[in-house]
C-alpha angles and dihedrals in degrees: 000000000000091000090051094052091043089053090050090052092049093045093049091046094052108113095011124109091034126124090264094050109030094183142352117201092176092059091048090053092048089055095044095047089048088056090055095044093050093044094241090169094161092058091044089050089052089054090053092056113103123207120035113038115252127207088265091055091050091050090050089050091057089073092058098054121218095305098051103026096118093046091054091047091052095047088051087053091053091047091051092048091053094045098047107137094003125123098192120062120231117214090194136228132252131350120303089269092053091047091051088060085072092063116101144060141249109357095337113087131153113336092009092056113084093208093053091047092052092047094051090045090056092048097050095041093064121100091199124051103286098222097167093051092045088054089053091052092049092046092050092050090049093049090050091046090237126144117270123231115282102279095213091051091046091055093048091047092050091049087059097038096114094041101102092200091058090062093201096161091047092050091049089053091050090050091048096049097037112131114248093246090058090053093055096256 
């Protein structure tokens, strides 16, 4: 089964990461969700290993091309952290700010939960991509059995993180603090 999933990853990656196609977040997600569906726990465990890149990290990086290789490897890490021990992939809901609204306990969720507020404040205050804090958000959502952020949206947001005109951190804050009536609740 490992060879089959590896072949799927290689087949999906063919043609991506070239000059014509600098990155393909959809193809990365196809590969990652296939790993969860086919119970490729060894490959998912490789993705969760920090430090030296593993074969799984390198394969994930293919989808990002030369310019975004590290970002795709790190998003694959976050995906694997969230899906540890799961057999059904979650494509996620909302932006990271919207997902962080699902952090909390009891009657204090999202912007009414001091821990969630501090975590989001740390994420949006960073000028560089705040990988460690993103991992904390994903880990908290996983431990609460809440949906992660939309993985495709997360990738696209992180690709534009340092583009001041994209206002990614600001938009995540708006999504986090949005009143319930604005969110259709």
